[in-house]
Structure formats: structure tokens, C-alpha cells
């Protein structure tokens, strides 16, 4: 039955609204968690029925008979429509959700700067932003979220305290200090606005603005002590990955250091509790897992710093002197007053992260000693990550960590000037990759096996080139041992590239007419490497020489076939395609010559 205000006193009206609102909150916040699987929304539908009743009551209520002001009545109407819209969103009735939220916004906007309204209005516009994000309408979502942000900031400029709906209804709050609680209701809603804006700007490909909003969200969570340590650390470490990809190593290191610092704090809290029940042990296991995840972000930081330093040293000398690893000097047009246009403000003022910042630098590497420090730091993080991601339990992650370790050796080798020591580093890569392949079943991990075969082909080629350079520089006649070593390196490189190419072919051993886009480049490179390395094999016997040249010709022809069948591949690999076309024209002459010599 719909209760009207005709036969009720002011006190009874408010008490009835209070009682029904409490029922709604219990149904949504508590009872809904225990709904049966076959009726997952039964509690929320019950709540919606009560909310509709409350809406009808509020539609007929007058200020004089309720003892409430017009603003308070509008706030209650807005709260009811916000709750209806939230239920509709959770039950995926997006049309009903939009209608309810727009009605709430229309009711609340005229009193936007009133203390009773501001918390509700911010939440309504946040939900409208979320709704349009679900509908892939990022620009429309942004409009609502920026309006929510402005309304909140305008209200705070009035220096008045917000009044939540519970206070209007006289619902007691468990907190000791209701003023702080009321203030935090608004601040939490505002933090959510900034978080949603970070997601929306990410969708709109405005990556820097998205990253800044992410940072501000994290900073506010720390400031108001409104965060879960592990989730906060993961989000902070994830944000560091954006900065490292922009060569903002200063910002990336800072956020990684912050993530590790918060995890350390949380670990200290867990250790201080002298219990060993299942819940506590589960927390410890989760912490170990997330420590490993943050370690992987540190690993990426180290590898990216070595990689960027290598690219910088190989680039034009003029760009080397101007290169910076700090994004603070970037010009940023801060029309929304996120960080006052100053990227130097992307810090957490009350968090000391020096313990981790001191462990590794953030500047480009110039010497082997510089690279070795980063390499050793990387190995330390790899050990931490491997301690959790073991081969027998989490194979995919373990494989990726071994690949990371191999890459770290590769970049360290770039900075090493001594050929013998460089070759030993490559040999270390060979050992770890081949040991890994012995443990990995291609049936279940074909993608990873492909990557490992290809990388081994590359590494053996690198060692081969070092040995050949040394042989060419030497004036002495090569020993049989050296010649055997060179041929072995050729064979090993070719063998691994062949395994990679065989994995791409169909069941009949035939290369597809058109390759998948992610396989085109490595397949063409593999063919080209085999073609070159086949010609590098040293053979006195004419039959062996002919076999090597024919193998080389087949591989160069393989590249030509791929590019003829796929114009996109030909365009992507122009240089390799041109070179292989030339070799396909030249090598038949050499093959004929060797065949004639054999006949003679």
C-alpha cells in the first residue's frame, strides 16, 4: 500500500521515510549478497519497490506538513531517484537507469551548492558518467564527470560542510566525529569522480591526462587514509608502467618506490599480528603474490632503462645530449586544474620512498658499470618474482620471467666491449633458454616455445658473429676446433629458426599462403637469418657446399613467396624483401657452378 501524507503528522512522515530508507540500504548493501543464484537480484527488486513507494510519498509531500525545507525534500527525492538508478544499473536496465538519474540531476541541479544536495549531485553525475562509459560514449561520460568535479570544487569554495541524507533523516552514524564523516562522504565521492575521469581519458587516448588523474586519485586515497594497501600498490605500480613507456624514468621509479613502500608497511602490520588462522595466512599469501607482481614492474623498469639507453647511444649524437628521463619539464595545458600544469607535483607528500629510490638510478646509462648496476638490481627483482612464480605451479609467468632475464643479459652485453665476455653472456642466455625449453611442452605452450626458438636462433647468431669477427681479424690460420665451433653455431641457429618456422606451418608442413600479422616479421627474419647463416657454414667438400647454398636459396625464396602472397608483408619488410629477391636471382648461378664442378 502506498502511504500518503494526508493522514500522517510531520514526525510520522519523516520516521516512515527514515524506516524505509534503512530497509532499502539493508536490502542493497547486505541482503543482496546472499541472494540465490537463480534470483540474483531479488533483494534489489524489493528495494526498488520500496523506493518507488518513497518517490510517490515525496511527490505529494509539502514543506509545511513535513517539517522539512524545500531543499531537504529535493535532496530526499534526489536520493531516492539515485538509489533507483543504481539498482537499474546493477540489474542492467540501462534505459531505466538513465531516466532515474536524469530525473535526480534535474531535481538537484537548481540547489547544487546547498550542503544537503552536493554529495547526492556528485554521486548522480558520477553514475551518469559511468553509465555512458558502459555505452562506449566516452565524450558524453566526460561531460558529466567534469560537471561533477566542478560542482564539488565550487561547493568546497563556499567553506560550508556537506550534509548527507542520513543526517536529514536523523539516521545515526557509528562514527565518533560526524563532521569528519560528512566531509569524507563528499571527498570519497570526489575521489571517485577523478578515478572515473582517469578511465575516460584513457579511453579517449589522452594518456598523459589519464595518468595524472590516476596519480591524483592515489594521492587523495593516501591523504584521507581511504585505501586498501595491496590494491593501492598494484594501481601505483601499474601507473609506473605508463611513465616508463614514455621514458619518464624519474616518475616511474618514484611510483614503483611508493608501491613497494606501502607493501612494506602492510607487511609490518601483518607481522605485528600474532595469529595464524586461515584468514591471516591467506593475507600473507596474497601479499607474497602481489610483492611478486610489483617486482615484475621493477623488472620492466630495469629492462626498459637499459633498452632506452641502448637506443639513445645508437641514435644521432645531437639527440644524446638533450635526452632527459624526467617528464616534469613537459608543457602541459592544465585547463581542468588537475595539477596546476606542473608535472613536478606528481608526488605523495607524506610518503618517504627514498629507501627504494636509492637502490637504482633513473638516468640514462652510459657505461658498462652503469648497466651492470641496473642489471644486478634487475636480477634481484627477478629472484623475488621467481620465488612466487615457479615453473611447477605458474608456468606461463615463470617462462616470461626467464625471458626477462635473458633480455637483461642481452642489454648488458651491448655495454660490454670485450668480445669474449660478451660471448659468455650470450652463452648464459643459451643455457637458461634451452633449460627452459626442456621443461615446456609445446602442445600446451606453443606460443612461448615459438618465442624461445626464435630467441635462441638470434642468440646463436650473435655468438656466431662474434666468432667470425675474431676469425676475420686474426692473421693466423683457423684451427679445426674453431671451424667446428663456427659450424656448430651455424647449425644451432638454423635448427632453432627451423623449429620456429615449422611451428608456423600447417599439419602438412606447408607455410600458409598468408601469415597471421604477428608472425609475419619473425617468420621473414627467421628465413633471412637461415639464408645468411647457411652461407656462413664452412665446408671443404663440394657436396656440402652445394647443400648449404641450396638451403640458403630455399629460405630466401621463402621470404619472396610470403611477400608475393601478402602485399602488407612486402610493405612491412621492404628491405628484407628486396635483399632476398636479389639473392634469389644470384644463388641459382652459384648452384649451377657448384653442380658443374661436381660433375667435372
XYZ file of C-alpha atoms in Angstrom:
600
model
C 0.000 0.000 0.000
C 1.270 3.486 -0.865
C 1.436 5.655 2.203
C 0.422 9.262 1.592
C 0.963 12.326 3.705
C -2.775 13.010 4.108
C -3.239 11.164 7.399
C 0.284 11.483 8.834
C 1.991 14.037 11.071
C 5.307 15.636 10.094
C 7.148 13.410 12.525
C 5.428 10.276 11.186
C 6.280 11.197 7.590
C 9.961 11.610 8.393
C 10.019 8.454 10.536
C 8.372 6.493 7.736
C 10.924 7.752 5.200
C 13.730 7.011 7.639
C 12.495 3.467 8.259
C 12.029 2.726 4.548
C 15.406 4.186 3.595
C 17.082 1.986 6.233
C 15.287 -1.059 4.758
C 16.492 -0.117 1.271
C 20.108 0.201 2.389
C 19.965 -3.168 4.174
C 18.466 -4.912 1.153
C 21.036 -3.439 -1.232
C 24.151 -3.475 0.971
C 23.623 -6.701 2.935
C 20.758 -8.958 1.834
C 21.666 -8.808 -1.874
C 24.961 -10.586 -1.135
C 23.028 -13.688 -0.100
C 20.543 -13.774 -2.981
C 20.123 -17.230 -4.609
C 21.827 -17.863 -7.951
C 18.508 -18.362 -9.735
C 17.262 -14.985 -8.392
C 20.415 -12.853 -8.182
C 18.560 -9.528 -7.955
C 15.618 -10.421 -5.717
C 16.734 -8.135 -2.844
C 17.401 -5.244 -5.183
C 13.983 -5.574 -6.775
C 12.424 -5.488 -3.288
C 14.438 -2.363 -2.543
C 13.220 -0.778 -5.780
C 9.593 -1.411 -4.780
C 10.156 0.434 -1.502
C 11.961 3.245 -3.342
C 9.053 3.678 -5.737
C 6.733 3.951 -2.731
C 9.021 6.608 -1.204
C 9.067 8.511 -4.503
C 5.259 8.654 -4.522
C 5.175 9.881 -0.923
C 7.764 12.580 -1.631
C 5.865 13.610 -4.759
C 2.830 14.515 -2.649
C 4.618 15.999 0.354
C 4.560 19.681 1.257
C 7.094 21.672 3.286
C 4.534 22.798 5.846
C 3.239 19.357 6.692
C 6.589 17.587 6.799
C 8.692 19.986 8.795
C 11.316 19.718 6.041
C 12.635 22.562 3.887
C 12.250 22.570 0.116
C 15.967 21.794 -0.306
C 15.698 18.855 2.110
C 12.681 17.467 0.241
C 14.532 17.826 -3.077
C 17.537 16.095 -1.523
C 15.336 13.169 -0.423
C 13.768 12.958 -3.896
C 17.244 13.001 -5.442
C 18.456 10.303 -3.031
C 15.515 8.050 -3.930
C 15.996 8.512 -7.686
C 19.768 7.960 -7.301
C 19.072 4.674 -5.496
C 16.569 3.605 -8.170
C 19.113 4.449 -10.879
C 21.810 2.473 -9.052
C 19.554 -0.592 -8.803
C 18.684 -0.282 -12.508
C 22.377 -0.057 -13.409
C 23.248 -3.134 -11.355
C 20.350 -5.077 -12.886
C 21.432 -3.869 -16.349
C 18.281 -1.860 -17.061
C 20.298 0.977 -18.585
C 17.276 2.764 -20.066
C 15.551 2.903 -16.671
C 18.855 3.873 -15.075
C 19.332 6.858 -17.392
C 15.762 8.044 -16.799
C 16.088 7.841 -12.991
C 19.491 9.505 -12.851
C 18.468 12.337 -15.189
C 15.379 12.960 -13.052
C 17.617 13.071 -9.969
C 20.001 15.505 -11.676
C 17.135 17.783 -12.745
C 15.842 17.876 -9.155
C 19.246 18.551 -7.580
C 20.967 20.929 -10.006
C 18.998 24.085 -9.022
C 20.339 23.660 -5.457
C 23.809 22.448 -6.481
C 25.693 24.447 -3.830
C 23.410 23.530 -0.921
C 25.028 21.300 1.768
C 22.124 18.794 1.664
C 22.439 18.385 -2.114
C 26.122 18.363 -3.048
C 27.015 14.766 -2.039
C 23.966 13.428 -3.890
C 24.591 15.524 -7.001
C 28.226 14.424 -7.251
C 27.155 10.777 -6.959
C 24.364 11.216 -9.514
C 26.703 12.747 -12.088
C 29.352 10.129 -11.325
C 26.800 7.438 -12.094
C 25.747 9.190 -15.298
C 29.411 9.267 -16.316
C 29.698 5.563 -15.540
C 26.515 4.783 -17.465
C 27.728 6.494 -20.628
C 31.116 4.784 -20.270
C 29.276 1.447 -20.310
C 27.643 2.591 -23.534
C 31.059 3.450 -25.067
C 30.171 7.149 -25.141
C 33.358 8.464 -23.518
C 32.868 12.105 -24.537
C 29.397 12.189 -23.030
C 30.688 10.477 -19.885
C 33.443 13.087 -19.629
C 30.898 15.913 -19.732
C 29.025 14.575 -16.695
C 32.207 13.819 -14.762
C 33.718 17.248 -15.363
C 30.419 18.790 -14.233
C 30.579 16.655 -11.078
C 34.169 17.774 -10.467
C 33.274 21.466 -10.905
C 30.206 21.276 -8.667
C 32.238 19.704 -5.891
C 35.051 22.254 -6.194
C 32.575 25.149 -6.295
C 30.857 23.875 -3.156
C 34.129 23.453 -1.273
C 34.961 27.068 -2.135
C 31.909 28.136 -0.067
C 33.616 26.699 3.070
C 30.352 25.035 4.159
C 30.084 21.466 5.437
C 28.108 18.907 3.392
C 25.039 17.266 4.926
C 24.455 13.621 3.953
C 20.977 12.169 3.507
C 21.288 10.191 6.762
C 21.542 13.448 8.702
C 18.371 14.820 7.091
C 16.506 11.657 8.081
C 18.096 11.577 11.533
C 19.806 8.252 10.970
C 22.655 7.927 13.476
C 26.161 7.243 12.144
C 28.577 4.959 14.024
C 31.457 7.435 13.728
C 32.518 9.480 16.736
C 33.001 12.637 14.708
C 30.034 13.161 12.387
C 31.562 16.333 10.916
C 34.570 14.349 9.650
C 32.243 11.585 8.430
C 30.086 14.067 6.497
C 33.184 15.684 4.997
C 34.589 12.287 3.974
C 31.340 11.346 2.206
C 31.899 14.228 -0.195
C 35.642 13.637 -0.522
C 35.155 9.932 -1.322
C 32.595 10.807 -3.991
C 35.001 13.388 -5.440
C 37.857 10.864 -5.471
C 35.585 8.528 -7.416
C 34.941 11.322 -9.939
C 38.673 11.694 -10.538
C 39.096 7.925 -10.844
C 36.343 7.718 -13.472
C 37.913 10.646 -15.354
C 41.207 8.734 -15.458
C 39.414 5.806 -17.128
C 37.518 8.042 -19.564
C 40.648 9.903 -20.664
C 42.340 6.552 -21.150
C 39.511 5.522 -23.473
C 39.859 8.848 -25.318
C 43.611 8.127 -25.827
C 44.607 11.167 -23.758
C 47.169 9.076 -21.900
C 49.032 11.799 -20.010
C 45.835 13.331 -18.653
C 44.612 9.857 -17.684
C 47.886 9.173 -15.849
C 47.692 12.473 -13.945
C 44.137 11.760 -12.839
C 45.273 8.277 -11.713
C 48.034 9.836 -9.632
C 45.713 12.396 -8.059
C 43.285 9.589 -7.163
C 46.085 7.640 -5.474
C 47.319 10.732 -3.649
C 43.854 11.523 -2.286
C 43.411 7.931 -1.107
C 46.666 8.206 0.840
C 45.789 11.644 2.173
C 42.430 10.500 3.557
C 43.701 7.032 4.540
C 40.946 5.584 2.376
C 42.669 2.733 0.576
C 43.389 -0.985 0.657
C 47.223 -1.383 0.704
C 47.609 -4.163 -1.861
C 45.136 -2.681 -4.339
C 46.742 0.766 -3.935
C 50.241 -0.630 -4.507
C 49.194 -2.524 -7.622
C 47.500 0.560 -9.070
C 50.559 2.676 -8.312
C 52.921 0.116 -9.875
C 50.660 -0.111 -12.931
C 50.764 3.674 -13.291
C 54.567 3.495 -13.227
C 54.412 1.401 -16.398
C 52.829 4.298 -18.301
C 55.658 6.627 -17.280
C 58.391 4.125 -18.152
C 56.916 3.674 -21.638
C 57.210 7.466 -22.117
C 60.867 7.388 -20.949
C 59.731 9.137 -17.771
C 62.053 7.034 -15.636
C 62.073 9.590 -12.800
C 58.287 9.387 -12.406
C 58.217 5.628 -12.989
C 60.829 4.911 -10.316
C 59.026 7.202 -7.873
C 55.696 5.381 -8.262
C 57.336 1.960 -8.043
C 59.137 3.050 -4.883
C 55.813 4.247 -3.451
C 54.151 0.911 -4.285
C 56.930 -1.067 -2.575
C 56.896 1.255 0.450
C 53.161 0.742 1.023
C 53.583 -3.045 0.674
C 56.360 -2.931 3.279
C 54.068 -1.044 5.654
C 51.329 -3.599 5.140
C 53.735 -6.491 5.705
C 54.847 -4.921 9.009
C 51.186 -4.672 10.064
C 50.600 -8.353 9.251
C 53.722 -9.469 11.114
C 52.693 -7.431 14.154
C 49.534 -9.535 14.497
C 50.289 -12.744 16.394
C 47.692 -15.039 14.824
C 47.887 -17.904 12.361
C 44.299 -18.558 11.370
C 43.323 -19.255 7.759
C 42.277 -15.679 7.064
C 45.616 -14.297 8.266
C 47.604 -16.893 6.308
C 45.566 -16.044 3.208
C 46.504 -12.378 3.623
C 50.180 -13.325 3.835
C 49.920 -15.427 0.680
C 48.160 -12.607 -1.167
C 50.894 -10.223 -0.063
C 53.585 -12.583 -1.394
C 51.730 -12.776 -4.700
C 51.458 -9.004 -5.040
C 55.065 -8.472 -3.968
C 55.944 -10.649 -6.976
C 53.718 -8.562 -9.246
C 55.324 -5.296 -8.152
C 58.724 -6.981 -8.588
C 57.771 -7.668 -12.205
C 57.056 -3.971 -12.683
C 60.530 -3.201 -11.308
C 61.959 -5.761 -13.768
C 60.267 -3.987 -16.646
C 61.648 -0.676 -15.370
C 65.205 -2.065 -15.384
C 64.897 -3.619 -18.838
C 63.277 -0.506 -20.311
C 66.028 1.710 -18.833
C 68.710 -0.488 -20.415
C 66.805 -0.654 -23.697
C 66.216 3.119 -23.890
C 69.869 3.753 -23.017
C 70.979 1.443 -25.823
C 68.714 3.177 -28.351
C 69.972 6.552 -27.201
C 73.620 5.600 -27.628
C 72.915 4.192 -31.081
C 70.990 7.291 -32.186
C 72.280 10.559 -33.586
C 74.873 12.219 -31.317
C 72.972 15.519 -31.268
C 69.972 13.962 -29.554
C 72.083 12.272 -26.884
C 72.994 15.455 -25.019
C 69.412 16.723 -24.829
C 67.787 13.483 -23.726
C 66.025 13.541 -20.350
C 64.415 10.867 -18.204
C 62.187 13.298 -16.287
C 58.759 14.288 -17.649
C 58.493 17.258 -15.263
C 59.690 19.674 -17.945
C 56.888 18.754 -20.349
C 54.465 21.539 -21.173
C 51.001 20.508 -20.055
C 47.919 22.619 -20.684
C 46.016 22.048 -17.461
C 42.611 23.508 -18.348
C 40.945 21.345 -15.682
C 43.314 22.365 -12.867
C 44.409 18.825 -12.072
C 47.979 19.604 -11.047
C 48.236 23.333 -11.805
C 50.055 22.485 -15.037
C 53.139 21.355 -13.094
C 54.140 17.713 -13.518
C 56.615 18.106 -10.642
C 53.592 17.830 -8.355
C 53.097 14.149 -9.181
C 54.291 13.085 -5.737
C 52.879 11.776 -2.454
C 53.949 14.488 0.028
C 53.701 12.398 3.218
C 55.347 9.230 1.870
C 59.104 8.648 2.189
C 60.194 6.469 -0.749
C 63.952 7.108 -0.538
C 64.717 3.514 0.556
C 63.795 2.205 -2.885
C 64.851 5.224 -4.945
C 68.402 4.813 -3.636
C 68.621 1.270 -4.974
C 68.573 2.209 -8.659
C 69.132 5.292 -10.785
C 66.751 6.979 -13.173
C 69.252 8.481 -15.646
C 70.290 7.034 -18.999
C 73.170 4.545 -18.829
C 76.479 5.420 -20.495
C 78.977 2.770 -19.411
C 79.188 -0.918 -18.644
C 79.408 -0.090 -14.925
C 76.142 1.877 -15.160
C 74.435 -1.006 -16.941
C 75.809 -3.605 -14.517
C 74.242 -1.804 -11.530
C 70.835 -1.844 -13.195
C 71.357 -5.456 -14.322
C 72.146 -6.623 -10.768
C 69.104 -4.777 -9.430
C 67.016 -6.465 -12.118
C 68.344 -9.895 -11.122
C 67.364 -9.200 -7.519
C 63.784 -8.441 -8.534
C 63.766 -11.490 -10.824
C 64.709 -13.711 -7.873
C 61.836 -12.256 -5.827
C 59.341 -12.785 -8.648
C 60.563 -16.330 -9.392
C 60.175 -17.211 -5.720
C 56.416 -16.943 -6.257
C 56.046 -17.694 -9.970
C 57.621 -21.149 -10.077
C 57.781 -23.399 -13.127
C 55.820 -26.212 -11.466
C 52.872 -24.058 -10.392
C 52.664 -20.963 -12.615
C 54.422 -21.970 -15.803
C 53.425 -19.093 -18.097
C 54.597 -16.415 -15.676
C 57.810 -18.339 -14.963
C 58.577 -18.564 -18.695
C 58.129 -14.813 -19.067
C 60.478 -14.182 -16.149
C 63.186 -16.339 -17.736
C 62.686 -14.399 -20.974
C 63.088 -11.159 -18.995
C 66.318 -12.484 -17.507
C 67.581 -13.321 -20.986
C 66.755 -9.817 -22.207
C 68.604 -8.294 -19.261
C 71.732 -10.222 -20.271
C 71.255 -9.088 -23.875
C 71.252 -5.394 -22.913
C 74.180 -5.845 -20.528
C 76.122 -7.484 -23.378
C 75.573 -4.374 -25.503
C 77.561 -2.312 -22.996
C 80.343 -4.918 -22.732
C 83.274 -4.097 -25.024
C 85.241 -7.325 -24.537
C 84.098 -9.871 -27.142
C 84.932 -12.928 -25.065
C 82.944 -11.701 -22.067
C 80.081 -10.706 -24.359
C 80.044 -14.189 -25.868
C 79.868 -15.675 -22.360
C 76.829 -13.537 -21.603
C 75.152 -14.849 -24.736
C 76.103 -18.380 -23.707
C 74.397 -17.749 -20.385
C 71.259 -16.825 -22.312
C 71.524 -20.009 -24.353
C 71.773 -22.143 -21.214
C 68.749 -20.599 -19.498
C 66.582 -20.726 -22.627
C 67.499 -24.298 -23.520
C 66.964 -25.445 -19.923
C 63.559 -23.805 -20.022
C 62.607 -25.480 -23.304
C 63.305 -28.873 -21.722
C 60.566 -28.140 -19.169
C 57.988 -26.649 -21.563
C 55.536 -28.797 -23.507
C 54.928 -27.315 -26.995
C 51.452 -28.849 -27.059
C 50.308 -26.572 -24.252
C 52.750 -23.674 -24.586
C 53.309 -23.390 -28.340
C 53.329 -19.570 -28.325
C 56.074 -19.498 -25.713
C 58.058 -22.249 -27.461
C 57.942 -20.229 -30.669
C 59.359 -17.214 -28.833
C 62.095 -19.326 -27.227
C 63.119 -20.992 -30.514
C 63.263 -17.644 -32.256
C 65.287 -16.056 -29.453
C 67.722 -18.972 -29.403
C 68.176 -18.576 -33.162
C 69.072 -14.919 -32.549
C 71.445 -15.640 -29.666
C 73.357 -18.333 -31.549
C 73.653 -15.892 -34.474
C 75.114 -13.246 -32.152
C 77.742 -15.665 -30.809
C 78.477 -16.769 -34.387
C 79.103 -13.180 -35.482
C 81.492 -12.624 -32.564
C 83.487 -15.738 -33.511
C 83.550 -14.825 -37.204
C 84.711 -11.262 -36.448
C 87.514 -12.635 -34.314
C 88.466 -15.102 -37.074
C 88.494 -12.380 -39.751
C 90.673 -10.115 -37.598
C 93.162 -12.896 -36.862
C 96.103 -13.383 -39.218
C 96.576 -16.949 -38.073
C 95.176 -19.961 -39.891
C 91.953 -21.155 -38.183
C 92.251 -24.389 -36.222
C 89.913 -27.329 -36.828
C 88.398 -26.636 -33.408
C 87.478 -23.056 -34.383
C 85.995 -24.184 -37.703
C 83.976 -26.864 -35.934
C 82.754 -24.281 -33.397
C 81.620 -21.917 -36.154
C 79.753 -24.664 -37.973
C 78.122 -25.780 -34.717
C 76.883 -22.231 -34.050
C 75.504 -22.041 -37.600
C 73.708 -25.363 -37.176
C 72.263 -24.431 -33.792
C 70.957 -21.100 -35.037
C 69.432 -22.707 -38.144
C 67.954 -25.553 -36.093
C 66.093 -23.196 -33.769
C 64.875 -20.942 -36.572
C 63.672 -24.053 -38.415
C 61.720 -25.165 -35.339
C 60.106 -21.743 -35.189
C 59.135 -21.872 -38.878
C 57.871 -25.478 -38.589
C 55.546 -24.351 -35.781
C 54.008 -21.784 -38.148
C 53.424 -24.292 -40.967
C 50.244 -26.353 -41.274
C 49.925 -30.081 -40.461
C 51.327 -30.973 -43.884
C 54.431 -28.870 -43.303
C 53.321 -26.160 -45.737
C 53.638 -22.448 -44.961
C 50.195 -20.719 -45.074
C 49.589 -18.504 -48.091
C 49.015 -15.578 -45.741
C 50.501 -15.462 -42.258
C 48.934 -14.022 -39.136
C 50.049 -10.390 -38.711
C 52.015 -11.081 -35.506
C 54.026 -13.859 -37.209
C 54.966 -12.031 -40.439
C 58.032 -10.164 -39.184
C 59.612 -13.015 -37.173
C 58.925 -15.542 -39.961
C 60.608 -13.368 -42.610
C 63.523 -12.633 -40.283
C 63.905 -16.336 -39.473
C 64.070 -17.236 -43.170
C 66.578 -14.433 -43.794
C 68.781 -15.479 -40.866
C 68.798 -19.104 -42.013
C 69.680 -17.935 -45.515
C 72.663 -15.934 -44.238
C 73.859 -18.484 -41.700
C 73.712 -21.317 -44.240
C 76.217 -19.417 -46.361
C 78.444 -18.851 -43.330
C 78.962 -22.579 -42.763
C 82.494 -23.598 -43.630
C 82.786 -26.706 -45.828
C 85.682 -28.013 -47.922
C 83.549 -30.709 -49.526
C 81.720 -29.512 -52.666
C 78.616 -31.587 -51.927
C 78.312 -29.946 -48.502
C 78.835 -26.507 -50.058
C 76.081 -27.205 -52.599
C 73.723 -28.353 -49.821
C 74.377 -25.173 -47.868
C 73.768 -22.907 -50.858
C 70.552 -24.733 -51.751
C 69.310 -24.344 -48.167
C 70.101 -20.645 -48.354
C 68.259 -20.307 -51.672
C 65.153 -22.086 -50.307
C 64.985 -19.705 -47.359
C 65.380 -16.546 -49.441
C 62.698 -17.936 -51.761
C 60.516 -18.464 -48.671
C 60.673 -14.711 -47.963
C 59.842 -13.877 -51.578
C 56.848 -16.237 -51.516
C 55.463 -14.679 -48.322
C 55.792 -11.154 -49.691
C 54.321 -12.026 -53.108
C 51.253 -13.532 -51.441
C 50.853 -10.701 -48.944
C 51.380 -7.072 -50.109
C 51.134 -5.872 -46.497
C 54.039 -8.133 -45.538
C 56.032 -6.884 -48.526
C 55.425 -3.291 -47.463
C 56.269 -4.036 -43.830
C 59.550 -5.793 -44.702
C 60.691 -3.816 -47.771
C 64.400 -4.006 -47.059
C 64.430 -7.748 -46.351
C 62.190 -8.428 -49.345
C 64.484 -6.517 -51.716
C 67.589 -8.275 -50.385
C 66.003 -11.723 -50.658
C 64.848 -11.018 -54.223
C 68.440 -10.230 -55.153
C 69.711 -13.425 -53.524
C 67.034 -15.496 -55.271
C 68.396 -14.154 -58.591
C 72.070 -14.632 -57.679
C 72.171 -18.019 -55.927
C 70.916 -20.188 -58.844
C 74.110 -19.179 -60.716
C 76.243 -20.321 -57.802
C 74.267 -23.571 -57.524
C 74.838 -24.304 -61.247
C 78.517 -23.537 -60.930
C 78.919 -25.946 -57.985
C 76.916 -28.632 -59.819
C 79.205 -28.288 -62.856
C 82.282 -28.536 -60.652
C 80.902 -31.693 -59.061
C 80.227 -33.243 -62.489
C 83.699 -32.300 -63.686
